PDB file of C-alpha atoms in Angstrom:
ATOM      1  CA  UNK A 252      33.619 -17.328  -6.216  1.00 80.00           C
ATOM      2  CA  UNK A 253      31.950 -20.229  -3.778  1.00 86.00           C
ATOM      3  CA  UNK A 254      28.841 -19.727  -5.635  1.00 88.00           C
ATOM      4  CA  UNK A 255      30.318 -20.014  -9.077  1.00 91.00           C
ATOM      5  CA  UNK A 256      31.763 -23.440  -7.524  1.00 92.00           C
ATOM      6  CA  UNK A 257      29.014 -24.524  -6.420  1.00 91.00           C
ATOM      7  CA  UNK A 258      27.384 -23.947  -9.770  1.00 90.00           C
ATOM      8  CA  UNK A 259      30.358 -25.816 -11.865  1.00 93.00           C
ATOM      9  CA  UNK A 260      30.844 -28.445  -9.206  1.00 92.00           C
ATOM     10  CA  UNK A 261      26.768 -29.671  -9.760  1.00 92.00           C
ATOM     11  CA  UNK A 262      27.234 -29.468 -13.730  1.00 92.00           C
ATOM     12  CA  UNK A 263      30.598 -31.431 -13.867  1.00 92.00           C
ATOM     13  CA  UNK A 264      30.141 -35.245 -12.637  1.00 89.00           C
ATOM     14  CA  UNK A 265      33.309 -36.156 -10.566  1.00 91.00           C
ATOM     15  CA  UNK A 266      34.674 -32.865 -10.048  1.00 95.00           C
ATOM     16  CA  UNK A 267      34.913 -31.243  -6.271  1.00 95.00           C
ATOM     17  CA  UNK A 268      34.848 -27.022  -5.640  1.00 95.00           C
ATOM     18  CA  UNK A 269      37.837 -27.368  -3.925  1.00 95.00           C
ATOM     19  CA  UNK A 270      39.400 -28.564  -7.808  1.00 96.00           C
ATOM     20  CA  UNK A 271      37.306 -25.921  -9.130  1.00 96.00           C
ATOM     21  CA  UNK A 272      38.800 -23.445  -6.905  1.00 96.00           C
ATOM     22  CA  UNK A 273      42.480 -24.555  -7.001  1.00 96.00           C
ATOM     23  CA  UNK A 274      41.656 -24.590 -11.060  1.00 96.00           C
ATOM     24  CA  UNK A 275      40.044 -21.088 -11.330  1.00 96.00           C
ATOM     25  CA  UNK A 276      43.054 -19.748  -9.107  1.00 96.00           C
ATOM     26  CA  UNK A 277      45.405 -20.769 -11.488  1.00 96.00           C
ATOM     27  CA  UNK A 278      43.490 -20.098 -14.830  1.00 96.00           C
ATOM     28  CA  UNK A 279      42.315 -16.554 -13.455  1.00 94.00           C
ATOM     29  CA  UNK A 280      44.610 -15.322 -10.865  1.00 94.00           C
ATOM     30  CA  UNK A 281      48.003 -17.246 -12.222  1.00 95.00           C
ATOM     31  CA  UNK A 282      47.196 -16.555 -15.417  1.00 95.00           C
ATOM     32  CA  UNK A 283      48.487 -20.090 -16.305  1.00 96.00           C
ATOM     33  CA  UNK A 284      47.547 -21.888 -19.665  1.00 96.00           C
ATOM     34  CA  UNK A 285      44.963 -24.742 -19.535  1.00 96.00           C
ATOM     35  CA  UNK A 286      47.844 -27.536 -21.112  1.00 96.00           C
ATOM     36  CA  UNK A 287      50.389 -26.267 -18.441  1.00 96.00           C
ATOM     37  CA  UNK A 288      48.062 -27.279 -15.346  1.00 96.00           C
ATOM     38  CA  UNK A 289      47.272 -30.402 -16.921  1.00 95.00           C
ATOM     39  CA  UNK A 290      50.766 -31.246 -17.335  1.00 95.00           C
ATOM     40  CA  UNK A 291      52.170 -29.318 -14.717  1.00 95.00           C
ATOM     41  CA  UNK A 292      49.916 -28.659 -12.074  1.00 95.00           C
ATOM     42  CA  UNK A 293      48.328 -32.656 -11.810  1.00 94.00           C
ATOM     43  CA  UNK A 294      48.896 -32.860  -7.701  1.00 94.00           C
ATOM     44  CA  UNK A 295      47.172 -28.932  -7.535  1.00 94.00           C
ATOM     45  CA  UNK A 296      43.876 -30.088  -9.251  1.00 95.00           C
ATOM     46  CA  UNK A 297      43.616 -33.306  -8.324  1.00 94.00           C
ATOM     47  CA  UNK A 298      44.511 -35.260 -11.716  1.00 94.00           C
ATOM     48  CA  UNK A 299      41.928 -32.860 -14.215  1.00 96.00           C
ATOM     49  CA  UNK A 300      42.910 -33.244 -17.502  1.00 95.00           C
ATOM     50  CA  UNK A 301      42.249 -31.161 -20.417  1.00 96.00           C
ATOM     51  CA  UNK A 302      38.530 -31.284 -21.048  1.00 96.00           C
ATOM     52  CA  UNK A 303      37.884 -30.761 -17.529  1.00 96.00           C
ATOM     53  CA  UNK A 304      39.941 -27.301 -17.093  1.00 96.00           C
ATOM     54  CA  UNK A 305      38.514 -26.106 -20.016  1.00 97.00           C
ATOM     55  CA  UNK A 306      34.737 -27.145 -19.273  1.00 96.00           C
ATOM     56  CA  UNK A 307      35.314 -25.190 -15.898  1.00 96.00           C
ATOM     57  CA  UNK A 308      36.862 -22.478 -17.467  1.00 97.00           C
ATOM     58  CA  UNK A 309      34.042 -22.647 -20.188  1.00 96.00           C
ATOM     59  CA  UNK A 310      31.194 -22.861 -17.568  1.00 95.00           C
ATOM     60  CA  UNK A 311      33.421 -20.219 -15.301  1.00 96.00           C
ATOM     61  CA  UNK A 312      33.315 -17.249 -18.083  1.00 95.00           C
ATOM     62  CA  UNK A 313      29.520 -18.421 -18.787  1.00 93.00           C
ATOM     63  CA  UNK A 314      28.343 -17.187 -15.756  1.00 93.00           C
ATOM     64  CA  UNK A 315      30.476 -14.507 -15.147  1.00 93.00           C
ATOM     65  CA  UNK A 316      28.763 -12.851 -17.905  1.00 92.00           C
ATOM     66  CA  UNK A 317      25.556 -13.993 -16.963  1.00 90.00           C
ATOM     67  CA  UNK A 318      25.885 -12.141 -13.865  1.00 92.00           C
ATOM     68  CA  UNK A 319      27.221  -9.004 -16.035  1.00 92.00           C
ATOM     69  CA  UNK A 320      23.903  -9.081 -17.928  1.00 88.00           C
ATOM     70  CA  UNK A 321      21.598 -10.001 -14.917  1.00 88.00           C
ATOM     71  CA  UNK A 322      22.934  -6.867 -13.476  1.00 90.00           C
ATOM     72  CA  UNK A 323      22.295  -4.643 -16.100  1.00 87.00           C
ATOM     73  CA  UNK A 324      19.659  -5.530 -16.955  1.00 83.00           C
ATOM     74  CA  UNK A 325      18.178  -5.110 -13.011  1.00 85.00           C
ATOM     75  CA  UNK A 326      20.303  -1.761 -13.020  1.00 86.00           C
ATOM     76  CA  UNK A 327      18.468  -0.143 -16.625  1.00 83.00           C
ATOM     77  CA  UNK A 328      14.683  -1.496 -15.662  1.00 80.00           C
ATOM     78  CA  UNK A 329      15.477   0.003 -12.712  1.00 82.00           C
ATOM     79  CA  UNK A 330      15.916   3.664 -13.870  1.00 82.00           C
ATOM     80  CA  UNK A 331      12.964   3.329 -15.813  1.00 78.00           C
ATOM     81  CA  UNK A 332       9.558   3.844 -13.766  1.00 74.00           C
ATOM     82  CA  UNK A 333       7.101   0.717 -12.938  1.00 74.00           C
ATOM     83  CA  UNK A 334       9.056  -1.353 -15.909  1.00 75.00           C
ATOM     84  CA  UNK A 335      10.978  -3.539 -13.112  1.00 77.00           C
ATOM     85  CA  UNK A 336       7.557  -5.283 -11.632  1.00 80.00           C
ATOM     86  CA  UNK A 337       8.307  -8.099  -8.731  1.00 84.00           C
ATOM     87  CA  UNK A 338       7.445 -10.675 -11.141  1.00 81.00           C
ATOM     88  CA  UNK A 339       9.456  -9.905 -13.678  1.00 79.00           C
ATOM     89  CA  UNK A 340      12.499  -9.001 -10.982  1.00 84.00           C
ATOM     90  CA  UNK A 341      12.090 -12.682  -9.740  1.00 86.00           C
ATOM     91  CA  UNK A 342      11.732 -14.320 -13.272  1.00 82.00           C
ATOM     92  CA  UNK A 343      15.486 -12.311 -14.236  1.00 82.00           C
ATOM     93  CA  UNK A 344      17.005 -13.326 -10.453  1.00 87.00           C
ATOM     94  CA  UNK A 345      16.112 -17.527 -11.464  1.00 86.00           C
ATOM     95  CA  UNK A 346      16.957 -17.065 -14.941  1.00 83.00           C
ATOM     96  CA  UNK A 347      19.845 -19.512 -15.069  1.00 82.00           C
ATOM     97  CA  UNK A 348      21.238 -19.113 -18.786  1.00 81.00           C
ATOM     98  CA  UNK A 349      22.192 -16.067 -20.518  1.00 79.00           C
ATOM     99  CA  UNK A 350      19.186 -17.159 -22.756  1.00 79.00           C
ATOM    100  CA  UNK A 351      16.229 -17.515 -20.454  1.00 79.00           C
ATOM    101  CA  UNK A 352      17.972 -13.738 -18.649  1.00 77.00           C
ATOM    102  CA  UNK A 353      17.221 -11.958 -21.827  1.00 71.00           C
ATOM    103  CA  UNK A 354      13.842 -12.314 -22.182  1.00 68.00           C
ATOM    104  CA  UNK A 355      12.122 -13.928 -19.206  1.00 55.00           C
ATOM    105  CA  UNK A 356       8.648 -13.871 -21.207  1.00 54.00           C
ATOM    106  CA  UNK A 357      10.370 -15.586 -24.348  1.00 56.00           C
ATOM    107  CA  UNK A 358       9.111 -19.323 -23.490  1.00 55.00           C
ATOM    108  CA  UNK A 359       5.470 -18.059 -22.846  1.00 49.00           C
ATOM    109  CA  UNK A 360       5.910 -16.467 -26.502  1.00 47.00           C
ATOM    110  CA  UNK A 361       7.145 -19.710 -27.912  1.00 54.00           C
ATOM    111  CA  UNK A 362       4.170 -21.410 -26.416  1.00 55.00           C
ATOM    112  CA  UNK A 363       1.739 -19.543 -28.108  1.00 48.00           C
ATOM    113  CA  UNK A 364       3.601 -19.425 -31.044  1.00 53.00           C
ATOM    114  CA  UNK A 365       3.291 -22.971 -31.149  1.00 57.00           C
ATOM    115  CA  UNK A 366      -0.492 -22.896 -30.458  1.00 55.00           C
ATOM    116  CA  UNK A 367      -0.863 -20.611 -33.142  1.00 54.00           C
ATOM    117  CA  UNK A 368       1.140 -22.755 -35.492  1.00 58.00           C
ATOM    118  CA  UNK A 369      -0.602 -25.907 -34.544  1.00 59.00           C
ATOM    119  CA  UNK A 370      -3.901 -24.386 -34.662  1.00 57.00           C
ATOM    120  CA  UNK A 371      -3.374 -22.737 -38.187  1.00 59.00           C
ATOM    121  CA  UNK A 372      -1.972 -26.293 -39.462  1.00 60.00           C
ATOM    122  CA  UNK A 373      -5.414 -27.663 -38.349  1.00 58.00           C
ATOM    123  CA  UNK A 374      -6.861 -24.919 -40.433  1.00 58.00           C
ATOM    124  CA  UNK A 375      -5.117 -25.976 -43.271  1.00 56.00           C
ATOM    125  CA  UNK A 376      -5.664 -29.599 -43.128  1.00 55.00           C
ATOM    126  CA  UNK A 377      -9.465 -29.630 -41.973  1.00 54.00           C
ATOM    127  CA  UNK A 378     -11.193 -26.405 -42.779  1.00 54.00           C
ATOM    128  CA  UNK A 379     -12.358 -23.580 -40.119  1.00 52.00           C
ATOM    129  CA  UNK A 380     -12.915 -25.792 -37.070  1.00 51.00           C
ATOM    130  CA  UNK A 381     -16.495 -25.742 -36.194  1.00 54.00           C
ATOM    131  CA  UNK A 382     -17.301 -23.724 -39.626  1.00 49.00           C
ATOM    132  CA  UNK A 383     -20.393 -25.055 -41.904  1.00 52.00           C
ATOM    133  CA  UNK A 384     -20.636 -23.608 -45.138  1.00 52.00           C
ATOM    134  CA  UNK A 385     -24.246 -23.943 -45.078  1.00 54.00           C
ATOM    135  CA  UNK A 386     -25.019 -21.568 -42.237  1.00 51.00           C
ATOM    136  CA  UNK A 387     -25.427 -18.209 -43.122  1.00 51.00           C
ATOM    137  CA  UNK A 388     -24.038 -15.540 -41.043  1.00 46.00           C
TER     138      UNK A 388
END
């Protein structure tokens, strides 16, 4: 759970692990309700209020299942033979979003998706860049 900290304590401005922690062990192991810490529990997490507990509980379950998937995903290319290449392992292990994890390729489709788009726009606009009419083929 230090690395899931670590992770909530760099995305939340003003918030330390050690709150994280104290929050997460009352949210997860507890079981207590996000309003009764704030009310109840101010001295235990250091004075988070409402919006905080719930952004770490938020960014908390977020990763949890990011992890879930990133395994899975590892564990199923894995039974299949030479799907799981090194570059594609590394490219799932930095994935940092649940979104980038499911396809690691998807922004290098988007890019040429966009080149394609731009390129047929220019078709549209101008003409066949580079085409004469006059030439014959």
């Amino acid at each position: 759970m230090e690395k899931e900290c670590t992770l909530i304590s760099a995305v939340l401005d003003g918030v330390s692990t050690s709150q994280i922690q104290t929050t997460l062990a009352l949210l997860k192991t507890e079981n207590c309700t996000v309003p009764f810490i704030a009310r109840y529990r101010k001295e235990a997490t250091g004075n988070l209020n409402e919006t905080q507990i719930r952004d770490i509980e938020k960014l908390f379950d977020e990763i949890q299942e990011t992890e879930k998937r990133r395994s899975f995903i590892l564990d199923t290319l894995a039974k299949l033979d030479g799907v799981l290449t090194a570059d594609l392992k590394k490219s799932i292990l930095s994935a940092k979003t649940a979104t980038e994890l499911e396809d690691p390729q998807d922004q290098e489709l988007r890019t040429a998706r966009k080149e394609c788009l731009f390129l047929s726009a220019m078709i549209d606009r101008t003409g066949y860049p580079g085409y004469d009419e006059t030439e014959d083929w």
